[in-house]
mmCIF file of C-alpha atoms and ligand atoms in Angstrom:
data_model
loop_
_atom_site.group_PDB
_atom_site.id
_atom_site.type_symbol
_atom_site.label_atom_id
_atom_site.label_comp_id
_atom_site.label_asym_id
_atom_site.label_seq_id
_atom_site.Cartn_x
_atom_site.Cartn_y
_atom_site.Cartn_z
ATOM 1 C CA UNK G 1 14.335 121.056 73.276
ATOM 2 C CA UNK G 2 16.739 123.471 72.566
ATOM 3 C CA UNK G 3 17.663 124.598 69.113
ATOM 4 C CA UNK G 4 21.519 123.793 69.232
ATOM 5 C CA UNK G 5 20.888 120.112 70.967
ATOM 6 C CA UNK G 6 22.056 117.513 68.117
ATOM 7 C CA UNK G 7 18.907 116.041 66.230
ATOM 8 C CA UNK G 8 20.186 112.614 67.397
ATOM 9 C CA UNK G 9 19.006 113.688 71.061
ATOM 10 C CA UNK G 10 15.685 114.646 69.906
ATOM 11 C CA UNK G 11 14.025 112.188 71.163
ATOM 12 C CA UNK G 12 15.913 110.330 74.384
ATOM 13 C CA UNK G 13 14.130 109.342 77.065
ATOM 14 C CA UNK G 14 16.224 109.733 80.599
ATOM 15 C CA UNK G 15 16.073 107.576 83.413
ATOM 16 C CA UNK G 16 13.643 108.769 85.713
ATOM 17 C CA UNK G 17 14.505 110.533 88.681
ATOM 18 C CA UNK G 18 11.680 112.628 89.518
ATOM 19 C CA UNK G 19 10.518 110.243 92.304
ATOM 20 C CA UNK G 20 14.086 109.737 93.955
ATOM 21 C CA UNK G 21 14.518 113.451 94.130
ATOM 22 C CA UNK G 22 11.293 113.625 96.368
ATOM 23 C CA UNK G 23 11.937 111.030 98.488
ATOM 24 C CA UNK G 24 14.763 112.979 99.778
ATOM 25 C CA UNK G 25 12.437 115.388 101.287
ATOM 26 C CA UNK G 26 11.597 113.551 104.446
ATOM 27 C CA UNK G 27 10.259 110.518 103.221
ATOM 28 C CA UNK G 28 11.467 107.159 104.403
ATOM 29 C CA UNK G 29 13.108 105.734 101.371
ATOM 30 C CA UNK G 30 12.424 102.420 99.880
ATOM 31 C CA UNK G 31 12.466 103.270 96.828
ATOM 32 C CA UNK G 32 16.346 102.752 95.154
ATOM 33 C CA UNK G 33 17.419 99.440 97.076
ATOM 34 C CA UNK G 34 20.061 101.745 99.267
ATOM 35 C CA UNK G 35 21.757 100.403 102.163
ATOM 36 C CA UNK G 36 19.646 101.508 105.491
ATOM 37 C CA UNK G 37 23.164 101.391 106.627
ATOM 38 C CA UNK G 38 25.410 104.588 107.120
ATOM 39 C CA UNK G 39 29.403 103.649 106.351
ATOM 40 C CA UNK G 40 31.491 102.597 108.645
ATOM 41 C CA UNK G 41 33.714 104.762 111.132
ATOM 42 C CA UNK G 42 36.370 103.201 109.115
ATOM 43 C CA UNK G 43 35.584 104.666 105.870
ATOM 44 C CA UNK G 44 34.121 107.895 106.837
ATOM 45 C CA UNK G 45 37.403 108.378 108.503
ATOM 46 C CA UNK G 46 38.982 107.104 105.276
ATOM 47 C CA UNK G 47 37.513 109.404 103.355
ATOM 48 C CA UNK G 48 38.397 112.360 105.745
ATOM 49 C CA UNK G 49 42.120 111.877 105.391
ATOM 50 C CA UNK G 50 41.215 111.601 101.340
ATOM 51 C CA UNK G 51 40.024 114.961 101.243
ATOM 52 C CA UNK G 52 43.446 116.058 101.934
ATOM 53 C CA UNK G 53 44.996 115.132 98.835
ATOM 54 C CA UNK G 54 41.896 116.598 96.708
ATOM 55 C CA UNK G 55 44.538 118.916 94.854
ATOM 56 C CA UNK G 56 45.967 115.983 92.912
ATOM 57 C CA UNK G 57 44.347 113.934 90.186
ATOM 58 C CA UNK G 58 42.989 110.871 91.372
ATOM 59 C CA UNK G 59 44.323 107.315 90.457
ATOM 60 C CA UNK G 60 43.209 106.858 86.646
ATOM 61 C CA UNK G 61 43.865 103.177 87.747
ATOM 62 C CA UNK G 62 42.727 102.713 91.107
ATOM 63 C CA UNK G 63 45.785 100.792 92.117
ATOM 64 C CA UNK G 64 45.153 100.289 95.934
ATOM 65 C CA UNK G 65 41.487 99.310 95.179
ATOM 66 C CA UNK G 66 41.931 97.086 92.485
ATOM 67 C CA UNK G 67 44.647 95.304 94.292
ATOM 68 C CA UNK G 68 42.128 94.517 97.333
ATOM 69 C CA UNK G 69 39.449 93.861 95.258
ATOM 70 C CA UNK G 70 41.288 91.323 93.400
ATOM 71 C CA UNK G 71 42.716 89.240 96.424
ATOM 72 C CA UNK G 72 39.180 89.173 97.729
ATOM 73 C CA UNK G 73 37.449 87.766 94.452
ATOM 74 C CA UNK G 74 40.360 85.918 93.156
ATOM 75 C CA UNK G 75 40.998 87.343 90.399
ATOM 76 C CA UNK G 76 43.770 89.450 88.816
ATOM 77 C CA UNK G 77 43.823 93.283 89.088
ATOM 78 C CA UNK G 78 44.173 93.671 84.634
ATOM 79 C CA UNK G 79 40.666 91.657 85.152
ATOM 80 C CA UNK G 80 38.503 94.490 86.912
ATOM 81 C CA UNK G 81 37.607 98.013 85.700
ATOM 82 C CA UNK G 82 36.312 100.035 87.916
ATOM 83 C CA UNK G 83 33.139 102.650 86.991
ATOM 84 C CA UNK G 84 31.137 105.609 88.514
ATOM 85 C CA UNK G 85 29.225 103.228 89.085
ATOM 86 C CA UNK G 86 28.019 100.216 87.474
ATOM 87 C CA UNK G 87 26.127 102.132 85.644
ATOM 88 C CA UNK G 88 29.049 103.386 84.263
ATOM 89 C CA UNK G 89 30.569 100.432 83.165
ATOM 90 C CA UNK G 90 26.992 99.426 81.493
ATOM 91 C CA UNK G 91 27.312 102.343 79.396
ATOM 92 C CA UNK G 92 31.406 101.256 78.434
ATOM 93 C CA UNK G 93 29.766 98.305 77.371
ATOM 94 C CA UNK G 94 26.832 99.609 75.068
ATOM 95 C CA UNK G 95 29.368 101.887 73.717
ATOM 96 C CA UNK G 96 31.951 98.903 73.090
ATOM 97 C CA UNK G 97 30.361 95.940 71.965
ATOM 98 C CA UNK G 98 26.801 96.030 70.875
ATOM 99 C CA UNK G 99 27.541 96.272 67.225
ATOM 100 C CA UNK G 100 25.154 93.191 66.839
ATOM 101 C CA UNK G 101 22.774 94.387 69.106
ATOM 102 C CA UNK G 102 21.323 93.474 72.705
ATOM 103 C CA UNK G 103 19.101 91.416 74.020
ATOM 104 C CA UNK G 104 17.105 91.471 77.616
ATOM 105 C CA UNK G 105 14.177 90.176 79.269
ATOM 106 C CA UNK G 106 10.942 92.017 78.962
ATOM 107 C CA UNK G 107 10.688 92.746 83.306
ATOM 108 C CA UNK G 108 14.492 93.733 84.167
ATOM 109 C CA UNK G 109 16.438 97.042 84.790
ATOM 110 C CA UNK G 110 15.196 99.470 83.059
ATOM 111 C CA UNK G 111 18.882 101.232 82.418
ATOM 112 C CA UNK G 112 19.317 98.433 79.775
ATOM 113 C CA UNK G 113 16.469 99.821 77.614
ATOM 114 C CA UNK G 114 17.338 103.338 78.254
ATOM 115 C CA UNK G 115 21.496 102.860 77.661
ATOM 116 C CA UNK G 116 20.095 100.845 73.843
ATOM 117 C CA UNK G 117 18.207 104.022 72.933
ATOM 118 C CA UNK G 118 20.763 106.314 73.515
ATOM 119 C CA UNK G 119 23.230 104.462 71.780
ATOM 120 C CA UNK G 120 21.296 103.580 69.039
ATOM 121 C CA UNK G 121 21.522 100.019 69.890
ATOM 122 C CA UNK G 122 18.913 97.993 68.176
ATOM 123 C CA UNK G 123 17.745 95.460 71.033
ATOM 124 C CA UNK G 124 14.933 92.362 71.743
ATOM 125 C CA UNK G 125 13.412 92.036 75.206
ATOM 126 C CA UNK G 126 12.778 88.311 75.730
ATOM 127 C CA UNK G 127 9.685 87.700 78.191
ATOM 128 C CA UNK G 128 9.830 86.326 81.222
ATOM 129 C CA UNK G 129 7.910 83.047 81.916
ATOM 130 C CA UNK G 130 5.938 83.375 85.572
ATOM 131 C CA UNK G 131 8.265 86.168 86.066
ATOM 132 C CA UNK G 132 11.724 84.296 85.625
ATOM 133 C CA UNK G 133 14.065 83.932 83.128
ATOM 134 C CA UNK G 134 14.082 80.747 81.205
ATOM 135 C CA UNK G 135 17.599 79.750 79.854
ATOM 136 C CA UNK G 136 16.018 78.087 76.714
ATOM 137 C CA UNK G 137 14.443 81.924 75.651
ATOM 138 C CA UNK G 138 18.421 82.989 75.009
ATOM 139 C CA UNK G 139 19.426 81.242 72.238
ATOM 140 C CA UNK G 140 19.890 81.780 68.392
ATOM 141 C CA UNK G 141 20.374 85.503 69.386
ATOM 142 C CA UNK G 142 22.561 86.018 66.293
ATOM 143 C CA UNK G 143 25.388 87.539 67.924
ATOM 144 C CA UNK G 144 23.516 90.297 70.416
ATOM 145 C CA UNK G 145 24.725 91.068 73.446
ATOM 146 C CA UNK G 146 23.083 89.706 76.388
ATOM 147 C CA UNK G 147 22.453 91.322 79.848
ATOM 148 C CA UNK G 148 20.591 89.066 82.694
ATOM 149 C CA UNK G 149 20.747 90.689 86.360
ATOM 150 C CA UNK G 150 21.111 88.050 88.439
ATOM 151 C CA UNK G 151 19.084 88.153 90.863
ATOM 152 C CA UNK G 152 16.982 90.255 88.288
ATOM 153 C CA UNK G 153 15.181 93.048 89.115
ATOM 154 C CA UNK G 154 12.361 93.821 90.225
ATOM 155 C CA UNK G 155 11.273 90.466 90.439
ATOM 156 C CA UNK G 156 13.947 89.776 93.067
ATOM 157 C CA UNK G 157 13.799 86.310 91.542
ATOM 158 C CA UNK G 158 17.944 84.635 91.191
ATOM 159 C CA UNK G 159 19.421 81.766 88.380
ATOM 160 C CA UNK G 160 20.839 79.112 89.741
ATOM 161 C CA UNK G 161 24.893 78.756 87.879
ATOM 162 C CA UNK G 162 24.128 75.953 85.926
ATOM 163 C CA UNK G 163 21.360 77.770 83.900
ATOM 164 C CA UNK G 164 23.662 81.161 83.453
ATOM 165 C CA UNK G 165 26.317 78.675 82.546
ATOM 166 C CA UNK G 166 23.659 77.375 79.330
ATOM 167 C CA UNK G 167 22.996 80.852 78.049
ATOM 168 C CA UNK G 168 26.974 81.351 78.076
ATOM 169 C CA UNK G 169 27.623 78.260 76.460
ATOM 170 C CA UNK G 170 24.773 78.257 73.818
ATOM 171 C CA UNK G 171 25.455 81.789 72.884
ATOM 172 C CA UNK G 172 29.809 81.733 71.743
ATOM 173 C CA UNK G 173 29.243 84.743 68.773
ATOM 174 C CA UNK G 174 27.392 86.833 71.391
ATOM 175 C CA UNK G 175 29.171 88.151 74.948
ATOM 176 C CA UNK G 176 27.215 87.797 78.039
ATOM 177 C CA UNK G 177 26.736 90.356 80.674
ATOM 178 C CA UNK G 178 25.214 88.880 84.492
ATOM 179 C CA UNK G 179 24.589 91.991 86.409
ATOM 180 C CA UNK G 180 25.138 91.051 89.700
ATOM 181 C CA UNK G 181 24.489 94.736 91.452
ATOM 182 C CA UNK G 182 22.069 92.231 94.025
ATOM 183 C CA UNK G 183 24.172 88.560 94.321
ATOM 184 C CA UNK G 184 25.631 89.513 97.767
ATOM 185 C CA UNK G 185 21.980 88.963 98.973
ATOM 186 C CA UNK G 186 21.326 85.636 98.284
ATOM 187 C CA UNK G 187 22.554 84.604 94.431
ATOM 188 C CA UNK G 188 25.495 82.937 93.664
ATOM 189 C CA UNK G 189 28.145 84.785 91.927
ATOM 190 C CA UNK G 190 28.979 83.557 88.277
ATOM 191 C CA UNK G 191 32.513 85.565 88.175
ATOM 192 C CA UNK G 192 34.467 82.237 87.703
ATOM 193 C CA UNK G 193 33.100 81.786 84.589
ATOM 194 C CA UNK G 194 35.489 84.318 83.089
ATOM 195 C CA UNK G 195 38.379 82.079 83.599
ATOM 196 C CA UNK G 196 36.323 79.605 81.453
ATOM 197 C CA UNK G 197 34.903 81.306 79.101
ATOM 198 C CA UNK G 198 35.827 84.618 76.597
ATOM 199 C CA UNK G 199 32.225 85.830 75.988
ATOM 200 C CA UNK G 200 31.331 87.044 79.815
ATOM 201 C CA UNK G 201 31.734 90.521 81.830
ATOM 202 C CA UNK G 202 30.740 89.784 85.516
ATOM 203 C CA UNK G 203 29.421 93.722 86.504
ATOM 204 C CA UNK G 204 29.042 94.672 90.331
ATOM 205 C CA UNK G 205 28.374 97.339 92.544
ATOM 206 C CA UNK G 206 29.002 98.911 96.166
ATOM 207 C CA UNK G 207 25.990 100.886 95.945
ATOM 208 C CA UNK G 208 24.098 97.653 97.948
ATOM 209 C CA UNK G 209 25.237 95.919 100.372
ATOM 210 C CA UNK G 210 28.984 97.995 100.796
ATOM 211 C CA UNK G 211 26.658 101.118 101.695
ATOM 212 C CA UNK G 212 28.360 103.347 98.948
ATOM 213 C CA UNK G 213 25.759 104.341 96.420
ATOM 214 C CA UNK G 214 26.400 108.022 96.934
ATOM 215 C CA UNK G 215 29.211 107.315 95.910
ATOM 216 C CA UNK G 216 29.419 106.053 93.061
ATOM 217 C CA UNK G 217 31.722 102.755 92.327
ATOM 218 C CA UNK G 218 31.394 99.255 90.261
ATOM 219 C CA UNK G 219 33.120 97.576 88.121
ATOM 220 C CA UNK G 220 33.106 95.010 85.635
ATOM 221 C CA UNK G 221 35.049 91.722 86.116
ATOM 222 C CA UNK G 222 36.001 89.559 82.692
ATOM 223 C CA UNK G 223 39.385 87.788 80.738
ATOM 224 C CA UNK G 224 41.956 90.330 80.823
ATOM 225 C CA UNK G 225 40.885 90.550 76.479
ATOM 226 C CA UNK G 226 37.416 92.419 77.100
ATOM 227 C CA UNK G 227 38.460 94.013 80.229
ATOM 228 C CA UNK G 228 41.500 95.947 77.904
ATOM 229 C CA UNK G 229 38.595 96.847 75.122
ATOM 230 C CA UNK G 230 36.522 98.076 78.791
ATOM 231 C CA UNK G 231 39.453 99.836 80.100
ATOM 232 C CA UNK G 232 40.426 101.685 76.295
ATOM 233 C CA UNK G 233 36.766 103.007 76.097
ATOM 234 C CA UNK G 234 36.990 104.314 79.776
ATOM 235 C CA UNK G 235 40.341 106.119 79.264
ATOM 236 C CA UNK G 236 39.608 107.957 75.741
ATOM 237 C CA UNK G 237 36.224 109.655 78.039
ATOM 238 C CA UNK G 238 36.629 109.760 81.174
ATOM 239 C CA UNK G 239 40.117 108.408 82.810
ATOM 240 C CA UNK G 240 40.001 109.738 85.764
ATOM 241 C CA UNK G 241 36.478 108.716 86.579
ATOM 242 C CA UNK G 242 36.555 107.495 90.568
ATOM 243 C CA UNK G 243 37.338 110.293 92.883
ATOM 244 C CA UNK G 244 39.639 110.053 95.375
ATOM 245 C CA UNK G 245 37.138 110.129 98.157
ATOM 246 C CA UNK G 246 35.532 107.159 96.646
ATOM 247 C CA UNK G 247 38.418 105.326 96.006
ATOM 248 C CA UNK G 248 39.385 105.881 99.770
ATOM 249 C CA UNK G 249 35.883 104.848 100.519
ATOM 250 C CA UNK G 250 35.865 101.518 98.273
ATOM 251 C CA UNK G 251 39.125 100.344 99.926
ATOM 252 C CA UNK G 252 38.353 100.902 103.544
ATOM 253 C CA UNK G 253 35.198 99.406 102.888
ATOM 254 C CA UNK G 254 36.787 96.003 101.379
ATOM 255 C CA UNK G 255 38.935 95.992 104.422
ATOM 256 C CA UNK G 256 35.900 95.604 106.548
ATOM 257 C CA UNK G 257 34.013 93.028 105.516
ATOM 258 C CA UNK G 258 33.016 92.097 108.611
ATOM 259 C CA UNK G 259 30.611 95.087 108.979
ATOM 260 C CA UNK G 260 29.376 94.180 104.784
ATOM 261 C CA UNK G 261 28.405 90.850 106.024
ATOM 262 C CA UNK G 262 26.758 91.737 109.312
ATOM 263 C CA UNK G 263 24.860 94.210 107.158
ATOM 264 C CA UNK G 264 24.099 91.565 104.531
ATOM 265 C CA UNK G 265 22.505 89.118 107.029
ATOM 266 C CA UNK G 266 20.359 91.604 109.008
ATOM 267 C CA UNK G 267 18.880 92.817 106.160
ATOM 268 C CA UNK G 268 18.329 88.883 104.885
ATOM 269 C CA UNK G 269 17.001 88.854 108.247
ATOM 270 C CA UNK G 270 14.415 91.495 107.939
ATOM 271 C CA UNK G 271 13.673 90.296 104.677
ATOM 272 C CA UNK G 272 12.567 87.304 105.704
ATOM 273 C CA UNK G 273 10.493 88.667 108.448
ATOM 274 C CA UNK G 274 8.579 91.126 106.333
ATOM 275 C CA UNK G 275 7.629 88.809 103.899
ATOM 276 C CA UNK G 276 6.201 86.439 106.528
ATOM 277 C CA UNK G 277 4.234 89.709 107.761
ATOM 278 C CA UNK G 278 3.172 90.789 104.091
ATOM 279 C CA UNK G 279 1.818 87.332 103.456
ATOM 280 C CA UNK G 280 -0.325 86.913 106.594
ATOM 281 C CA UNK G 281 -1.945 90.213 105.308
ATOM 282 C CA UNK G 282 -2.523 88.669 102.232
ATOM 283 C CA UNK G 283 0.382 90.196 100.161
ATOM 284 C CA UNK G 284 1.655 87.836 96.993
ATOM 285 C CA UNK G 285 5.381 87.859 97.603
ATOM 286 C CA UNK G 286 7.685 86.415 94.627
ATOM 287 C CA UNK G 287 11.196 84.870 96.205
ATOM 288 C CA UNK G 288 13.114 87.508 96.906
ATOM 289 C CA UNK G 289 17.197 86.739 96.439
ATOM 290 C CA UNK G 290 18.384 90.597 97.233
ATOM 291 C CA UNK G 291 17.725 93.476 99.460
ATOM 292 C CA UNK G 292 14.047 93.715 98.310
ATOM 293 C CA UNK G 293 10.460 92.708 97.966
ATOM 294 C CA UNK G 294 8.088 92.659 94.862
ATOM 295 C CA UNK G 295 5.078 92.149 96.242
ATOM 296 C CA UNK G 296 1.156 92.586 95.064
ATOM 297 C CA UNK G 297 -2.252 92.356 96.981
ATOM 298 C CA UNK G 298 -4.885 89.754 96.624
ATOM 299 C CA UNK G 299 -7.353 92.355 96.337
ATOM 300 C CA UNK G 300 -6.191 96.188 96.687
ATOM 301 C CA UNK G 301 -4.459 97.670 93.637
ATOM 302 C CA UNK G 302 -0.359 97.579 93.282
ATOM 303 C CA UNK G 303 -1.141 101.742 92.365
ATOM 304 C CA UNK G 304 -3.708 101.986 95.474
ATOM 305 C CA UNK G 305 -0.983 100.635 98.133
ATOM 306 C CA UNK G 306 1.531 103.114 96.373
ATOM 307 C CA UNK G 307 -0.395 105.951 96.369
ATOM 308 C CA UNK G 308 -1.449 105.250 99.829
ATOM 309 C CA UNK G 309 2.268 104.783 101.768
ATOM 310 C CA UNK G 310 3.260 107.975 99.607
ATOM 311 C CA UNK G 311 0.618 109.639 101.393
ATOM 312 C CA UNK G 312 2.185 108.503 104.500
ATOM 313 C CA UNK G 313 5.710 109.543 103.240
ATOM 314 C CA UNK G 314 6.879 106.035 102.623
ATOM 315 C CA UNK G 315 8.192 106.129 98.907
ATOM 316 C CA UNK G 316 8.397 102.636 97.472
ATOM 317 C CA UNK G 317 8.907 101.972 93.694
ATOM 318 C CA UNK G 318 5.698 101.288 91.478
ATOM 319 C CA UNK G 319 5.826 100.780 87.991
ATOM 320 C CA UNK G 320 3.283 101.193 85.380
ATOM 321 C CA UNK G 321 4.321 98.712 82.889
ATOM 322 C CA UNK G 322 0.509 97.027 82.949
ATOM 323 C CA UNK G 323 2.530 93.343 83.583
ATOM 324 C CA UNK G 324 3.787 94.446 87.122
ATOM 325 C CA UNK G 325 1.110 97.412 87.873
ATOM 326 C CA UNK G 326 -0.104 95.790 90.542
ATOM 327 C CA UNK G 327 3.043 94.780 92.272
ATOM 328 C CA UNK G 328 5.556 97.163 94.349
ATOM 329 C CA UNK G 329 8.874 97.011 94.658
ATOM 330 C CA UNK G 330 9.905 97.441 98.574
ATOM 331 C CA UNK G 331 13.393 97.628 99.171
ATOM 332 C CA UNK G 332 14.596 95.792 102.884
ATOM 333 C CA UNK G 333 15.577 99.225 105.002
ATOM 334 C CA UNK G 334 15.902 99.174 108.765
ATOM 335 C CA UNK G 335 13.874 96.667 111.173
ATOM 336 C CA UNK G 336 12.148 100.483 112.085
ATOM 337 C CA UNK G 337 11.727 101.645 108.242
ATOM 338 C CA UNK G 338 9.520 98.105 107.866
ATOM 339 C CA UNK G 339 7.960 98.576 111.117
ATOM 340 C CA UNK G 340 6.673 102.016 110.271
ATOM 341 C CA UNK G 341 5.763 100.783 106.428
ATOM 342 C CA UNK G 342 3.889 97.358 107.872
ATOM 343 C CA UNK G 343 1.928 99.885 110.318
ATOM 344 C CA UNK G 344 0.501 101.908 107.712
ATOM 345 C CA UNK G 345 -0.304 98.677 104.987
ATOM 346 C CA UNK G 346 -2.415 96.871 107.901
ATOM 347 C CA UNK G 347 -3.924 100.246 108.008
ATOM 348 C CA UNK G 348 -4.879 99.833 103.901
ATOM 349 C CA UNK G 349 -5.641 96.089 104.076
ATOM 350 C CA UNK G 350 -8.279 96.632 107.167
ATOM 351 C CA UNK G 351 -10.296 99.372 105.299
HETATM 352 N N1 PMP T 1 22.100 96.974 87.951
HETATM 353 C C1 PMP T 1 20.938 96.817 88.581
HETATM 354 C C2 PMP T 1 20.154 95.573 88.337
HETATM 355 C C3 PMP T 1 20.464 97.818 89.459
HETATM 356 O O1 PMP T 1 19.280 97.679 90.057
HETATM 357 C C4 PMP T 1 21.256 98.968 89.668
HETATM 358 C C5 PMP T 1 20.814 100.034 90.638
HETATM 359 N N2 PMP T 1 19.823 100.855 90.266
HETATM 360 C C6 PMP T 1 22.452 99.086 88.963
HETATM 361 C C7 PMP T 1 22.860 98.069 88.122
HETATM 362 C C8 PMP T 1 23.318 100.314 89.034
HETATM 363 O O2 PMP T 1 23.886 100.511 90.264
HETATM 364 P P1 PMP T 1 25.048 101.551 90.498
HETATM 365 O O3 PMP T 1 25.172 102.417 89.272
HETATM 366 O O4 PMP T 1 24.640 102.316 91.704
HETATM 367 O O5 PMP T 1 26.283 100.735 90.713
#
């Protein structure tokens, strides 16, 4: 700690990244639920002709973007803000309405936790039951703000609309965030709810299933009332916070969405297959509704099968929170990257 950091800083703890920054050395990664995927032709060329215009401030706005994004959800351009990110827009939202404090499940993105600290956000973590969320657990919150990721994370595990639709209803004092970085994998999107309700921001990402996540766009979709208080916190710090390139990126990859959803369904694909495979070697897999597995052995240790495919320069994410120590998350890369990874765990379980 330096001496001329603020006191207030004294004691953060950031996110991670220690383990993402060695996976880049050569390892195949499974550990940050990428895309196995390389962009299109379309958008790398996209993003070639962008470069040209790299003198000139970006679109504060993201005009051309927005517009696309809005046909293809349905929803009207004032009604999305965009972020580095959805990260990003996480962050706009501790900053701009968690006066009353938050509230999450005990097993879910760890950001959440992390975002609270920082902003001195006083927060409850609401466990899970048998890993999933229970609808009945989110009530009488007193006016916190509520973030579910839906499909949640790591447990892979989605709501159904009818039960995200009870903790928006029984909560009207408190606004309600569904994270829904993972619903093009298998969950069902709750965005219409903002025409229905005023308490819900509807946050996605490209990082997944659009192949963009080194590139850094999401946004948040809600009633035109919360996306203004979004869009006024984003301007006072950082207006012009897509790039160009990105933005060039995001909209050639919305006009493809042919390649998204052939991307989407492999990897559903090889989802499905490696779970059949991890089972038959005696794997515990929960039901995954995303673009990865959270899986534990019957009998070898959730730290032992880490420790072991690291070895082997397979990174996959561990956690040592004691309630999911012995499970892994596995994020669905190519039919090769699971090939190789299966190889060396029927190694580990024959020993
Ligand atoms: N929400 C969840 C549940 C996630 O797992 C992630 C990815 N780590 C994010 C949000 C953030 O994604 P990004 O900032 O890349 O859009």
């Amino acid at each position: 700690m330096g001496k001329f950091l603020s006191s207030k800083f004294n004691s953060l703890t950031p996110y991670d990244t220690s383990e993402e920054i060695e996976s880049m050395n050569g390892y195949v990664r499974l550990n940050t639920n990428e895309s196995p995927f390389e962009p299109s032709v379309k958008v790398i060329k996209a993003v070639r002709e962008s470069a040209r215009g790299l003198n000139y401030y970006c679109d504060p706005e993201c005009s051309l973007l927005a517009e696309k994004l809005a046909e293809l959800l349905n929803v009207k351009k004032s009604e999305i803000v965009f972020g580095n990110g959805s990260d990003e827009i996480l962050n706009f939202i501790f900053m701009a309405f968690c006066e009353n404090g938050a509230a999450f499940p005990n097993i879910t993105y760890s950001f959440y936790k992390i975002l609270a600290d920082f902003h001195g956000v006083d927060y409850v973590e609401i466990p899970l039951r048998d890993f999933r969320i229970i609808p009945e657990d989110y009530k009488n919150l007193n006016g916190r703000t509520i973030f579910i990721a839906n499909p949640n994370a790591p447990t892979g595990i989605a709501l159904k609309l009818p039960e995200i639709e009870e903790i928006i209803k029984s909560n009207p004092e408190s606004l309600v965030i569904i994270d829904e970085a993972y619903v093009d994998f298998g969950g069902d999107s709750a965005k219409n709810f903002i025409h229905e309700y005023d308490n819900v921001i509807i946050t996605r990402t490209f990082s997944k299933s659009r192949s963009m996540a080194g590139a850094r766009l999401g946004f948040s979709i809600s009633c035109e009332e919360i996306s203004n208080d979004i869009r006024t916190i984003k301007n006072t710090i950082t207006p012009y916070n897509i790039n160009s390139m990105t933005q060039a990126a995001g909209l050639a990859v919305l006009e493809d969405e042919e390649t998204t959803k052939k991307n989407v369904s492999m990897i559903k694909h090889v989802r499905e297959s490696v779970k059949n495979r991890l089972v038959e070697m005696g794997f515990e897999v929960l039901d995954s509704s995303t673009n990865f597995l959270f899986a534990k052995h019957k009998t070898i240790s959730g730290e032992k099968i880490f420790e072991t495919l690291k070895r082997c320069k397979i990174m996959v994410r561990h956690f040592s929170n004691p309630e999911i120590s012995e499970y892994n998350r596995i994020t669905i890369g190519s039919a090769e990257q699971m090939q190789i990874m299966l190889e060396v765990l029927k190694r580990i379980v024959r020993q």
